[in-house]
Amino acid sequence: MTSPASSSEVKYLIESSEGNTFDVSGAALRQSNTFNAMFLNIGADGPIPFTDYNEATLKKVFEYCEHSVNEENYSGPKHQDDLSKWDLNFFNEMDQKMFIDVINASNFLDIERLTSYCCERIARMLRGKNTQEMIKVITLPTAEELEAKQKVEEKKAAAAKKVAEKAAETAEKTETLEELPVQQLVQTTRNKLTRKYLSFSNE
Amino acid sequence: MPIPVLLFPYIVQKEIFKSMEYCELFIMSLCSKRMKYCVIRAKRKVPELWYGVNPDLKFIVLKKGESPVDVMIALDDKTDLIGIKPVELKMGEDFKTRGIVTTMQPTLEQYFCFIQLSKLDAKVTKALYEHVKSLFWYTVPCGLQVDVNSLTEELPKYENVSKILVEGKSVLELNDLNTFLSPYYPNLSTLMVNCPINGEVNDALKILEVSNIHLSKPGLVGASLLSKFTGRNIVFSHLVITEKELNLFIKKWMNSEGYQNLEMIFFNAPPDFDFDINLIIDQLETEEFDPTKRPQWYQIDFKLFYFSSSPADFSGDDCFDVIRESDGKRASILCFSNVFFFLVWN
């Protein structure tokens, strides 16, 4: 069960690509700018479907968020040498696939701190390398892989455009539906749009 | 652990590039055409860049504020590449060559890219310049450090250069310097010549269009350059000049017969020289230091590559003020042992 309250006690249900759900605290979830933009003020009536990412990846991402809840305000990435033992363990536990999935999920959820740490870690891997060594690390993709990436990006852009059009259309309609209480109408519309957007992302 | 950087979304790529050193971005851009495009798209801002041109070494260094310069890229002319396999390098728009790319670590925190090539000609220099220019977002004008023996080389058209340093052991001929400065560098504001210089100064010389000049070994050129100088700041080391010539120079300034834009002249004469200030101010109307008319201390900005600013005391027995008749502008003459300052107050 989820609620729109902003208290750290509130738990939200997260749904992964396998259809599994698990709890995340509101305080942890609020580190995600994507969540803040979509659900913070309006709440979510049911599990929040982050179904582009598997359970293990999402749990890893929110493990980081739960851990950093009590840290002081974020002011840019720390130097890798300044990372705590917990941070280092967190990164070292991940294999390559998980690391890449965490970066992508963190980017989608717009968790600035985690994304920055991951990116700095990659930069660190490239430090002191010559071209040949760098090529080995960055694994240059094949033309097919790049094409597939472009298709995904186009699809996401089209979905975002559709949502924006739908939002504009809905906004026009709501002006005529005066019999509904305004607050209720806005919330219902936002919930619908959010679900619509997430379903586009999953296609 | 291999990481498919190119498959990440643009925002993630940009974040990765933000955490990388400039030389690492340069090396990365050599990995593939797509990678180069991604680095270009991220367009990292760079601080002041200096291009270095020597007969057997081309380099690019970064200058961050007043801190010492960091080498970013160095291209070395090596013919003994036997034993190490060179790789194909694509630089600039369509230039291809083979070389050995390594990273050097002069300090714990600093790396630079070191490329050894069997042939280091004008095409390489041009390709390197074009390549770096396309990768980064320049925030301030650039500097150019040229060896005197490379002045006559075919060089790229370095854009937005505001400072040039010519150095070396050979003698720089004014005519060669003029040919070098003539076609480009419309934004050149500072020129430092750190090698012996020779030639005849005439009004058509490009050097006279430069606002800030420093000659380390001016020889006989110094005094005649000073007599025709129209810029703002001029600095010499070991200038051979007489008190009479200095007296004449001050008179010209006071009578508005020249030096309209002048802000400062500073030089030292050869070490065994000792100026007689009475001869310098002979027959000039001077004033002693008056704190109600101008500050006692002045923070000198040499506006040059190697020189940091330092405050100087413009008071005491060896300091005199003169006034320009036309606009009442005040200047101070500070002269002791072999050192001479002429500072125009704004």
mmCIF file of N, CA and C in Angstrom, chain A residues 133-174:
data_model
loop_
_atom_site.group_PDB
_atom_site.id
_atom_site.type_symbol
_atom_site.label_atom_id
_atom_site.label_comp_id
_atom_site.label_asym_id
_atom_site.label_seq_id
_atom_site.Cartn_x
_atom_site.Cartn_y
_atom_site.Cartn_z
ATOM 1 N N GLU A 133 44.426 -0.248 -24.507
ATOM 2 C CA GLU A 133 43.892 -0.676 -23.202
ATOM 3 C C GLU A 133 42.500 -0.089 -22.965
ATOM 4 N N MET A 134 42.334 1.135 -23.441
ATOM 5 C CA MET A 134 41.024 1.776 -23.268
ATOM 6 C C MET A 134 39.954 1.052 -24.081
ATOM 7 N N ILE A 135 40.323 0.672 -25.288
ATOM 8 C CA ILE A 135 39.361 -0.045 -26.150
ATOM 9 C C ILE A 135 38.893 -1.325 -25.450
ATOM 10 N N LYS A 136 39.815 -1.994 -24.770
ATOM 11 C CA LYS A 136 39.442 -3.221 -24.056
ATOM 12 C C LYS A 136 38.431 -2.931 -22.948
ATOM 13 N N VAL A 137 38.586 -1.800 -22.292
ATOM 14 C CA VAL A 137 37.672 -1.480 -21.184
ATOM 15 C C VAL A 137 36.316 -1.023 -21.696
ATOM 16 N N ILE A 138 36.333 -0.183 -22.712
ATOM 17 C CA ILE A 138 35.049 0.409 -23.118
ATOM 18 C C ILE A 138 34.278 -0.459 -24.102
ATOM 19 N N THR A 139 34.837 -1.595 -24.506
ATOM 20 C CA THR A 139 34.168 -2.544 -25.411
ATOM 21 C C THR A 139 33.328 -1.833 -26.467
ATOM 22 N N LEU A 140 33.993 -1.436 -27.507
ATOM 23 C CA LEU A 140 33.295 -0.717 -28.574
ATOM 24 C C LEU A 140 32.160 -1.579 -29.126
ATOM 25 N N PRO A 141 30.957 -1.047 -29.208
ATOM 26 C CA PRO A 141 29.813 -1.844 -29.637
ATOM 27 C C PRO A 141 29.801 -2.095 -31.147
ATOM 28 N N THR A 142 29.086 -3.135 -31.517
ATOM 29 C CA THR A 142 28.943 -3.423 -32.945
ATOM 30 C C THR A 142 27.883 -2.487 -33.518
ATOM 31 N N ALA A 143 27.809 -2.441 -34.835
ATOM 32 C CA ALA A 143 26.816 -1.587 -35.496
ATOM 33 C C ALA A 143 25.400 -2.001 -35.092
ATOM 34 N N GLU A 144 25.178 -3.311 -34.926
ATOM 35 C CA GLU A 144 23.841 -3.805 -34.553
ATOM 36 C C GLU A 144 23.454 -3.302 -33.156
ATOM 37 N N GLU A 145 24.435 -3.368 -32.267
ATOM 38 C CA GLU A 145 24.147 -2.921 -30.893
ATOM 39 C C GLU A 145 23.799 -1.432 -30.873
ATOM 40 N N LEU A 146 24.534 -0.660 -31.659
ATOM 41 C CA LEU A 146 24.261 0.775 -31.700
ATOM 42 C C LEU A 146 22.890 1.054 -32.312
ATOM 43 N N GLU A 147 22.547 0.245 -33.319
ATOM 44 C CA GLU A 147 21.247 0.416 -33.970
ATOM 45 C C GLU A 147 20.127 0.116 -32.968
ATOM 46 N N ALA A 148 20.330 -0.971 -32.222
ATOM 47 C CA ALA A 148 19.324 -1.354 -31.223
ATOM 48 C C ALA A 148 19.172 -0.242 -30.185
ATOM 49 N N LYS A 149 20.309 0.359 -29.778
ATOM 50 C CA LYS A 149 20.268 1.435 -28.789
ATOM 51 C C LYS A 149 19.483 2.637 -29.334
ATOM 52 N N GLN A 150 19.739 2.919 -30.613
ATOM 53 C CA GLN A 150 19.064 4.061 -31.225
ATOM 54 C C GLN A 150 17.545 3.831 -31.274
ATOM 55 N N LYS A 151 17.166 2.566 -31.583
ATOM 56 C CA LYS A 151 15.737 2.252 -31.657
ATOM 57 C C LYS A 151 15.064 2.457 -30.301
ATOM 58 N N VAL A 152 15.751 2.006 -29.249
ATOM 59 C CA VAL A 152 15.196 2.164 -27.898
ATOM 60 C C VAL A 152 15.018 3.642 -27.585
ATOM 61 N N GLU A 153 16.033 4.444 -27.947
ATOM 62 C CA GLU A 153 15.956 5.881 -27.658
ATOM 63 C C GLU A 153 14.827 6.545 -28.432
ATOM 64 N N GLU A 154 14.671 6.124 -29.698
ATOM 65 C CA GLU A 154 13.589 6.687 -30.519
ATOM 66 C C GLU A 154 12.227 6.340 -29.924
ATOM 67 N N LYS A 155 12.142 5.075 -29.461
ATOM 68 C CA LYS A 155 10.882 4.599 -28.884
ATOM 69 C C LYS A 155 10.532 5.413 -27.632
ATOM 70 N N LYS A 156 11.546 5.644 -26.812
ATOM 71 C CA LYS A 156 11.317 6.396 -25.583
ATOM 72 C C LYS A 156 10.924 7.835 -25.901
ATOM 73 N N ALA A 157 11.579 8.411 -26.913
ATOM 74 C CA ALA A 157 11.276 9.790 -27.298
ATOM 75 C C ALA A 157 9.842 9.878 -27.801
ATOM 76 N N ALA A 158 9.424 8.873 -28.595
ATOM 77 C CA ALA A 158 8.067 8.865 -29.130
ATOM 78 C C ALA A 158 7.062 8.748 -27.987
ATOM 79 N N ALA A 159 7.398 7.904 -27.009
ATOM 80 C CA ALA A 159 6.497 7.713 -25.864
ATOM 81 C C ALA A 159 6.359 9.010 -25.083
ATOM 82 N N ALA A 160 7.481 9.680 -24.879
ATOM 83 C CA ALA A 160 7.459 10.939 -24.130
ATOM 84 C C ALA A 160 6.625 11.989 -24.858
ATOM 85 N N LYS A 161 6.747 11.985 -26.181
ATOM 86 C CA LYS A 161 6.004 12.949 -26.993
ATOM 87 C C LYS A 161 4.495 12.682 -26.871
ATOM 88 N N LYS A 162 4.180 11.385 -26.918
ATOM 89 C CA LYS A 162 2.776 10.974 -26.841
ATOM 90 C C LYS A 162 2.185 11.408 -25.492
ATOM 91 N N VAL A 163 2.974 11.203 -24.433
ATOM 92 C CA VAL A 163 2.513 11.583 -23.090
ATOM 93 C C VAL A 163 2.286 13.085 -23.030
ATOM 94 N N ALA A 164 3.209 13.832 -23.619
ATOM 95 C CA ALA A 164 3.093 15.296 -23.591
ATOM 96 C C ALA A 164 1.833 15.732 -24.332
ATOM 97 N N GLU A 165 1.569 15.092 -25.470
ATOM 98 C CA GLU A 165 0.371 15.423 -26.254
ATOM 99 C C GLU A 165 -0.894 15.087 -25.462
ATOM 100 N N LYS A 166 -0.809 13.910 -24.826
ATOM 101 C CA LYS A 166 -1.953 13.456 -24.035
ATOM 102 C C LYS A 166 -2.207 14.430 -22.876
ATOM 103 N N ALA A 167 -1.111 14.879 -22.267
ATOM 104 C CA ALA A 167 -1.231 15.810 -21.139
ATOM 105 C C ALA A 167 -1.895 17.107 -21.591
ATOM 106 N N ALA A 168 -1.486 17.579 -22.759
ATOM 107 C CA ALA A 168 -2.048 18.822 -23.285
ATOM 108 C C ALA A 168 -3.536 18.636 -23.586
ATOM 109 N N GLU A 169 -3.842 17.479 -24.169
ATOM 110 C CA GLU A 169 -5.232 17.149 -24.524
ATOM 111 C C GLU A 169 -6.092 17.079 -23.256
ATOM 112 N N THR A 170 -5.536 16.387 -22.249
ATOM 113 C CA THR A 170 -6.275 16.224 -20.992
ATOM 114 C C THR A 170 -6.485 17.572 -20.319
ATOM 115 N N ALA A 171 -5.467 18.381 -20.371
ATOM 116 C CA ALA A 171 -5.560 19.710 -19.743
ATOM 117 C C ALA A 171 -6.701 20.507 -20.360
ATOM 118 N N GLU A 172 -6.856 20.405 -21.666
ATOM 119 C CA GLU A 172 -7.953 21.109 -22.349
ATOM 120 C C GLU A 172 -9.305 20.593 -21.870
ATOM 121 N N LYS A 173 -9.394 19.233 -21.779
ATOM 122 C CA LYS A 173 -10.670 18.617 -21.384
ATOM 123 C C LYS A 173 -11.051 18.991 -19.957
ATOM 124 N N THR A 174 -10.048 18.997 -19.071
ATOM 125 C CA THR A 174 -10.351 19.238 -17.657
ATOM 126 C C THR A 174 -10.968 20.609 -17.437
#
